[in-house]
Amino acid sequence: MKGISAVLATVLIVVITVAIIGMAYGWATGMFEMVGDTSEEQVSGATDSLSKTVEILTIKCEYRDETHCDNVLTFAVKNTGTKNIASGEMGAFIDNTDIDNLFTTSVSIKEDTSLDAGEVKQFSYRTSDEIYFNTDKEIILKVSAPAGSVEETVLCPELEICLSPINPPNPIDS
């Protein structure tokens, strides 16, 4: 009987060892597969972001007229990347302040606009902020996209004509 117990114990040890090695192999394989998938997704996401670049093609800021009493900032943006830019992925800033806080528009670059690869869109923003434009003012327009931002400088005229008591500012109209 003593001989059978030693053989049985050896077989059990071998079976347990093989089972432990099998479980360790399965765990390690799953772990490396999961890490590989995550890395691939991160690289793909970074590559997509770098493929979403913009350029400011034109920019002008001009006094519209005494009836409307506002400045109109018009600029064109081109998607120079190879991927489409979805709504919410772009933003525009005047002197580092969100453009939607300074100007009004019917189509916000930040919320309402997507831009296909190679596409150009024009934006018009209006303001009657007599405090901000109480003199000719050079402003910096920054347009941001997932791959970075671009800046252009433009001179906006003062709204002095609108500020006279004879011709008070009117609310912004179309």
mmCIF file of N, CA and C in Angstrom, residues 55-117:
data_model
loop_
_atom_site.group_PDB
_atom_site.id
_atom_site.type_symbol
_atom_site.label_atom_id
_atom_site.label_comp_id
_atom_site.label_asym_id
_atom_site.label_seq_id
_atom_site.Cartn_x
_atom_site.Cartn_y
_atom_site.Cartn_z
ATOM 1 N N GLU A 55 -7.431 75.858 -40.508
ATOM 2 C CA GLU A 55 -6.717 77.057 -40.936
ATOM 3 C C GLU A 55 -7.748 78.173 -41.083
ATOM 4 N N ILE A 56 -7.403 79.378 -40.643
ATOM 5 C CA ILE A 56 -8.265 80.542 -40.860
ATOM 6 C C ILE A 56 -7.876 81.117 -42.216
ATOM 7 N N LEU A 57 -8.807 81.063 -43.181
ATOM 8 C CA LEU A 57 -8.494 81.528 -44.531
ATOM 9 C C LEU A 57 -8.661 83.038 -44.665
ATOM 10 N N THR A 58 -9.789 83.557 -44.202
ATOM 11 C CA THR A 58 -10.050 84.997 -44.290
ATOM 12 C C THR A 58 -10.613 85.471 -42.969
ATOM 13 N N ILE A 59 -10.391 86.751 -42.690
ATOM 14 C CA ILE A 59 -10.956 87.344 -41.479
ATOM 15 C C ILE A 59 -11.114 88.835 -41.722
ATOM 16 N N LYS A 60 -12.264 89.373 -41.318
ATOM 17 C CA LYS A 60 -12.455 90.823 -41.369
ATOM 18 C C LYS A 60 -13.452 91.222 -40.290
ATOM 19 N N CYS A 61 -13.279 92.421 -39.805
ATOM 20 C CA CYS A 61 -14.173 92.975 -38.799
ATOM 21 C C CYS A 61 -14.538 94.366 -39.285
ATOM 22 N N GLU A 62 -15.825 94.606 -39.461
ATOM 23 C CA GLU A 62 -16.218 95.908 -39.988
ATOM 24 C C GLU A 62 -17.481 96.418 -39.321
ATOM 25 N N TYR A 63 -17.561 97.739 -39.291
ATOM 26 C CA TYR A 63 -18.736 98.410 -38.769
ATOM 27 C C TYR A 63 -19.824 98.261 -39.811
ATOM 28 N N ARG A 64 -21.002 97.777 -39.410
ATOM 29 C CA ARG A 64 -22.056 97.529 -40.386
ATOM 30 C C ARG A 64 -22.721 98.824 -40.818
ATOM 31 N N ASP A 65 -23.473 99.465 -39.957
ATOM 32 C CA ASP A 65 -24.087 100.755 -40.279
ATOM 33 C C ASP A 65 -24.714 101.345 -39.026
ATOM 34 N N GLU A 66 -25.170 102.600 -39.132
ATOM 35 C CA GLU A 66 -25.734 103.283 -37.968
ATOM 36 C C GLU A 66 -27.088 102.720 -37.562
ATOM 37 N N THR A 67 -27.789 102.094 -38.478
ATOM 38 C CA THR A 67 -29.090 101.515 -38.152
ATOM 39 C C THR A 67 -28.922 100.318 -37.222
ATOM 40 N N HIS A 68 -27.993 99.461 -37.551
ATOM 41 C CA HIS A 68 -27.783 98.255 -36.748
ATOM 42 C C HIS A 68 -26.822 98.489 -35.593
ATOM 43 N N CYS A 69 -25.923 99.448 -35.776
ATOM 44 C CA CYS A 69 -24.999 99.852 -34.717
ATOM 45 C C CYS A 69 -24.224 98.663 -34.143
ATOM 46 N N ASP A 70 -23.555 97.934 -35.017
ATOM 47 C CA ASP A 70 -22.760 96.813 -34.538
ATOM 48 C C ASP A 70 -21.570 96.552 -35.445
ATOM 49 N N ASN A 71 -20.639 95.805 -34.936
ATOM 50 C CA ASN A 71 -19.513 95.313 -35.725
ATOM 51 C C ASN A 71 -19.820 93.885 -36.133
ATOM 52 N N VAL A 72 -19.381 93.532 -37.325
ATOM 53 C CA VAL A 72 -19.560 92.174 -37.820
ATOM 54 C C VAL A 72 -18.172 91.575 -38.047
ATOM 55 N N LEU A 73 -17.917 90.476 -37.373
ATOM 56 C CA LEU A 73 -16.667 89.740 -37.541
ATOM 57 C C LEU A 73 -16.972 88.544 -38.432
ATOM 58 N N THR A 74 -16.312 88.491 -39.581
ATOM 59 C CA THR A 74 -16.530 87.406 -40.528
ATOM 60 C C THR A 74 -15.208 86.686 -40.746
ATOM 61 N N PHE A 75 -15.250 85.372 -40.680
ATOM 62 C CA PHE A 75 -14.035 84.600 -40.929
ATOM 63 C C PHE A 75 -14.391 83.264 -41.551
ATOM 64 N N ALA A 76 -13.455 82.741 -42.344
ATOM 65 C CA ALA A 76 -13.635 81.440 -42.988
ATOM 66 C C ALA A 76 -12.609 80.471 -42.418
ATOM 67 N N VAL A 77 -13.075 79.267 -42.128
ATOM 68 C CA VAL A 77 -12.220 78.222 -41.550
ATOM 69 C C VAL A 77 -12.224 77.023 -42.488
ATOM 70 N N LYS A 78 -11.036 76.474 -42.720
ATOM 71 C CA LYS A 78 -10.902 75.283 -43.563
ATOM 72 C C LYS A 78 -10.361 74.129 -42.724
ATOM 73 N N ASN A 79 -10.962 72.955 -42.902
ATOM 74 C CA ASN A 79 -10.437 71.733 -42.290
ATOM 75 C C ASN A 79 -9.296 71.257 -43.182
ATOM 76 N N THR A 80 -8.063 71.453 -42.741
ATOM 77 C CA THR A 80 -6.893 71.062 -43.528
ATOM 78 C C THR A 80 -6.440 69.638 -43.217
ATOM 79 N N GLY A 81 -7.133 68.975 -42.316
ATOM 80 C CA GLY A 81 -6.784 67.605 -41.952
ATOM 81 C C GLY A 81 -7.422 66.591 -42.880
ATOM 82 N N THR A 82 -7.220 65.326 -42.553
ATOM 83 C CA THR A 82 -7.758 64.237 -43.371
ATOM 84 C C THR A 82 -8.992 63.591 -42.751
ATOM 85 N N LYS A 83 -9.363 64.010 -41.549
ATOM 86 C CA LYS A 83 -10.540 63.463 -40.858
ATOM 87 C C LYS A 83 -11.582 64.558 -40.683
ATOM 88 N N ASN A 84 -12.851 64.167 -40.626
ATOM 89 C CA ASN A 84 -13.937 65.113 -40.377
ATOM 90 C C ASN A 84 -13.895 65.588 -38.927
ATOM 91 N N ILE A 85 -14.253 66.857 -38.723
ATOM 92 C CA ILE A 85 -14.330 67.421 -37.378
ATOM 93 C C ILE A 85 -15.803 67.478 -36.999
ATOM 94 N N ALA A 86 -16.158 66.820 -35.914
ATOM 95 C CA ALA A 86 -17.557 66.728 -35.487
ATOM 96 C C ALA A 86 -17.981 67.998 -34.754
ATOM 97 N N SER A 87 -19.290 68.192 -34.694
ATOM 98 C CA SER A 87 -19.848 69.304 -33.933
ATOM 99 C C SER A 87 -19.393 69.194 -32.487
ATOM 100 N N GLY A 88 -18.943 70.297 -31.918
ATOM 101 C CA GLY A 88 -18.467 70.301 -30.544
ATOM 102 C C GLY A 88 -16.960 70.136 -30.411
ATOM 103 N N GLU A 89 -16.265 69.822 -31.513
ATOM 104 C CA GLU A 89 -14.813 69.640 -31.452
ATOM 105 C C GLU A 89 -14.038 70.916 -31.782
ATOM 106 N N MET A 90 -14.736 71.957 -32.246
ATOM 107 C CA MET A 90 -14.067 73.224 -32.555
ATOM 108 C C MET A 90 -14.542 74.302 -31.594
ATOM 109 N N GLY A 91 -13.748 75.336 -31.481
ATOM 110 C CA GLY A 91 -14.129 76.486 -30.673
ATOM 111 C C GLY A 91 -13.474 77.726 -31.240
ATOM 112 N N ALA A 92 -14.015 78.896 -30.898
ATOM 113 C CA ALA A 92 -13.425 80.159 -31.338
ATOM 114 C C ALA A 92 -13.342 81.088 -30.138
ATOM 115 N N PHE A 93 -12.264 81.844 -30.079
ATOM 116 C CA PHE A 93 -12.004 82.719 -28.941
ATOM 117 C C PHE A 93 -11.509 84.072 -29.433
ATOM 118 N N ILE A 94 -11.955 85.126 -28.775
ATOM 119 C CA ILE A 94 -11.459 86.475 -29.018
ATOM 120 C C ILE A 94 -10.665 86.864 -27.780
ATOM 121 N N ASP A 95 -9.387 87.127 -27.966
ATOM 122 C CA ASP A 95 -8.515 87.485 -26.842
ATOM 123 C C ASP A 95 -8.704 86.518 -25.667
ATOM 124 N N ASN A 96 -8.749 85.213 -25.986
ATOM 125 C CA ASN A 96 -8.884 84.114 -25.012
ATOM 126 C C ASN A 96 -10.220 84.067 -24.276
ATOM 127 N N THR A 97 -11.231 84.757 -24.795
ATOM 128 C CA THR A 97 -12.588 84.656 -24.256
ATOM 129 C C THR A 97 -13.455 83.982 -25.310
ATOM 130 N N ASP A 98 -14.286 83.040 -24.886
ATOM 131 C CA ASP A 98 -15.164 82.327 -25.811
ATOM 132 C C ASP A 98 -15.944 83.331 -26.648
ATOM 133 N N ILE A 99 -15.899 83.175 -27.962
ATOM 134 C CA ILE A 99 -16.526 84.130 -28.874
ATOM 135 C C ILE A 99 -18.032 84.230 -28.637
ATOM 136 N N ASP A 100 -18.657 83.138 -28.187
ATOM 137 C CA ASP A 100 -20.101 83.162 -27.943
ATOM 138 C C ASP A 100 -20.468 84.067 -26.768
ATOM 139 N N ASN A 101 -19.503 84.425 -25.923
ATOM 140 C CA ASN A 101 -19.769 85.345 -24.811
ATOM 141 C C ASN A 101 -19.644 86.806 -25.223
ATOM 142 N N LEU A 102 -19.006 87.091 -26.360
ATOM 143 C CA LEU A 102 -18.798 88.467 -26.809
ATOM 144 C C LEU A 102 -19.657 88.843 -28.009
ATOM 145 N N PHE A 103 -19.902 87.884 -28.880
ATOM 146 C CA PHE A 103 -20.606 88.137 -30.127
ATOM 147 C C PHE A 103 -21.847 87.250 -30.196
ATOM 148 N N THR A 104 -22.779 87.618 -31.063
ATOM 149 C CA THR A 104 -23.958 86.778 -31.289
ATOM 150 C C THR A 104 -23.901 86.239 -32.712
ATOM 151 N N THR A 105 -24.519 85.100 -32.901
ATOM 152 C CA THR A 105 -24.534 84.467 -34.212
ATOM 153 C C THR A 105 -25.723 83.527 -34.300
ATOM 154 N N SER A 106 -26.085 83.178 -35.521
ATOM 155 C CA SER A 106 -27.147 82.186 -35.690
ATOM 156 C C SER A 106 -26.561 80.776 -35.740
ATOM 157 N N VAL A 107 -25.286 80.652 -36.096
ATOM 158 C CA VAL A 107 -24.628 79.350 -36.158
ATOM 159 C C VAL A 107 -23.331 79.426 -35.360
ATOM 160 N N SER A 108 -23.298 78.747 -34.223
ATOM 161 C CA SER A 108 -22.116 78.761 -33.364
ATOM 162 C C SER A 108 -21.075 77.781 -33.885
ATOM 163 N N ILE A 109 -19.833 78.230 -33.975
ATOM 164 C CA ILE A 109 -18.752 77.341 -34.431
ATOM 165 C C ILE A 109 -18.559 76.192 -33.451
ATOM 166 N N LYS A 110 -18.843 76.451 -32.188
ATOM 167 C CA LYS A 110 -18.592 75.456 -31.144
ATOM 168 C C LYS A 110 -19.673 74.376 -31.120
ATOM 169 N N GLU A 111 -20.930 74.770 -31.185
ATOM 170 C CA GLU A 111 -22.016 73.821 -30.940
ATOM 171 C C GLU A 111 -22.703 73.311 -32.199
ATOM 172 N N ASP A 112 -22.763 74.131 -33.241
ATOM 173 C CA ASP A 112 -23.618 73.803 -34.384
ATOM 174 C C ASP A 112 -22.865 73.409 -35.642
ATOM 175 N N THR A 113 -21.559 73.259 -35.575
ATOM 176 C CA THR A 113 -20.803 73.122 -36.805
ATOM 177 C C THR A 113 -19.950 71.871 -36.836
ATOM 178 N N SER A 114 -20.094 71.123 -37.921
ATOM 179 C CA SER A 114 -19.142 70.056 -38.223
ATOM 180 C C SER A 114 -18.438 70.475 -39.511
ATOM 181 N N LEU A 115 -17.257 69.945 -39.728
ATOM 182 C CA LEU A 115 -16.458 70.358 -40.883
ATOM 183 C C LEU A 115 -15.805 69.121 -41.481
ATOM 184 N N ASP A 116 -16.213 68.783 -42.702
ATOM 185 C CA ASP A 116 -15.624 67.624 -43.371
ATOM 186 C C ASP A 116 -14.194 67.936 -43.805
ATOM 187 N N ALA A 117 -13.400 66.907 -44.030
ATOM 188 C CA ALA A 117 -12.012 67.090 -44.470
ATOM 189 C C ALA A 117 -11.991 67.910 -45.756
#
